[in-house]
Structures are given as structure tokens and as C-alpha cells.
Amino acid sequence: MDRSRRTILSAISGTALIALAGAWASTDTGPQVLERVQGKGVGEELVAVLEETSARLTTLATQERQHTAPLIDAHLATVTDLIAEGRYAPALGLRLHALAASLAQIVAWHRFDHGRHGEAGRFWIAGLHSAHASGDHDMGAALLSDLAYQASWRNDPCTAARILERALTRTRHPAARSLLHLRLARARASQGERRATLRALSAAEHLLGRQTPDPVPAWCSWLSEADLAVDSGQSLSDLGETRRAHQLIEEGQNLLLPSRDKTRGIFLAYRAKTHLDRGEPDVAAAAASKSLDIASRIGAPRCVELVRGLVPRFEAFSDAEGVPELLVKAAV
């Protein structure tokens, strides 16, 4: 893909994303998949194999998943080809669209982690269309939430908040709603809106772990008290409450499961920032260095980007213990 094409794909405006979220929120329909009577027949066994293999690929340990991106891309291409060209009954079509939405989300996150934001947005939007076709409102909300996360990452919290507010109108599962409220809190905190931030954090905490007969959607099954603590800490940090923010981020890191290496790397970068806020450059350097070590081991360039964003602040403490070594490591 050449530079001009990348530029076009990266130019999904905040206005367009907000309009997309508004259209999704206001269209109250059920599944849209009809029987397809043309093309080569698609068997249930094939769909089951694609579902099972996709699930196994996406539940591998973080360190192993860095090697699976081409396989997941290929699975998504196969599924979308079957949807477009195969012959299947409505029930099987619903499963194909659900699988396409899930795979598109995973592919988008891989692109996002590698800084390919235009492609990530394109896959999230494609997944949103598949989720809409299958009538899965929570999955649709997940994909909108990911687009909002990307907007926050790219310093557009206003767009992120407006997308999330629309997504919340049709999200049903408590775990899904908790995650969206948590991301809304981060967006509102970035804008300095204390009351709205605290309201969203309270909602996220209240909803997390609430019992329901419906299973937790796979896309938010990872959400835990660790994530609540760290994102709450980040929100409070943006509001200037440095001491409490540091406590929450440290607490969340201690609660995090050992298997979640990429998240640990990101949490360590957040922790480095709070130590810098507290005037502790040596401890910050140690946390940032650990983040870079994890990123190198598992192939997580987003962790590297977070740490490199702190480099100008570290340069002001070039005589502190561990800082010179960190600056060299971050420059590699």
C-alpha cells in the first residue's frame, strides 16, 4: 500500500465517525442475514472449523499471538469470501457474519498496535457492518468503542466521548457497559471534565462483575478489577490527582494476571508517567525499561510508543539513576 493510499485510509474524520455511531444507535433492527441461494454451498462443518480455529488462534498467550497475524488475516479473508460468494441458510449466514465481526476486530487491533490507524479504522467499520447484519448490538458497541479508543489515542477525546455515548444507548451486557463507561471516563478526563469522569467511573465500577444469565461477550471477557483500577488511575492523573492515581495504577498492576503481557507493558508505561508526575525519575525509568523489555519480547510496538512519548520528560532528569540507560534503550 503506497503512501497516498495510507493517507486516504487515515483520514476518517471525527465527524464521520460520530455520524456512523449516530446512525448505528438510531437503527433499531434485528438480524439482516437472508438465505443466499447462489454460489457454492457452504457446509456447517466448514464454518465450525473456522470458528474453532479462530478461537484457538485468538486465545493463545500474548507472546505467541505476535506470530499469528497472517493466519487471522487469512481466516477473515476466507469468511468474507464465503459471505459474498457462498450459498447458505440464514442461520449459517448469521454465524459467518458474527465470525467476520470478531475477526475484523482482532485484525483491526493488530493494525492499531502497529500504528496503521487508517487500516485499523477500516477493519473496525467493516466489523461494525457485520455485527449489524447479525443483529449483535453488544458487538456493534464493542467496535464503536474501539473506534473511540483510537480517537482518544490520537488526541481527539471529544470524538471518543460522543461515539461512546451513542454506543451506550444500545449496549446491554453489564460487562460491555462497564468497559464503555471506563473508556468514556478516560475521554472525559482528557477534557478536564471532572464530574462526568467520576460519574462514568462510578458506573463502570458498579457494572463490573454484575451477575447476569447471559455469558460475558468474548471481546470484553478480559475486563477485570485490574483494568478498572489502572484506567481509573489514568483518569484521575489527567484530572491532576497524582497521588491517588499512582496508588490505583500500582494496585491494578499487582492484580493483573500473568498471562496479560501486553497489558502489563502498557500499565508499566502508565506507571512510569505517574512516577514522573511525582518527581521520581529513577523509579519511572525502571518501570519504563520493564515496559520496553516486555514490548521487545512479545512484539508490542504500542508499548514502545508510550515509553518514547515520555522521553522528553526523562531527558530533564538525565543524571538520575537508570535514565541514561533507558534513553539508549528507547532510541533503539
XYZ file of N, CA, C and O in Angstrom, residues 59 62 135 186 242 305:
24
model
N -6.857 -17.007 21.421
C -6.684 -17.237 22.861
C -5.285 -17.727 23.205
O -5.030 -18.108 24.344
N -0.070 -14.145 24.821
C 0.283 -12.913 24.115
C 1.575 -13.051 23.329
O 1.677 -12.593 22.189
N -27.252 -8.721 13.907
C -28.141 -8.275 14.974
C -27.520 -8.268 16.353
O -28.226 -8.229 17.360
N -12.089 7.942 30.575
C -10.780 8.375 30.091
C -10.924 9.567 29.131
O -10.142 10.520 29.179
N -2.652 13.227 41.394
C -1.493 12.378 41.149
C -1.334 11.267 42.188
O -1.058 10.109 41.835
N 5.791 2.944 21.819
C 5.325 4.299 21.523
C 4.997 5.068 22.805
O 5.314 6.254 22.933
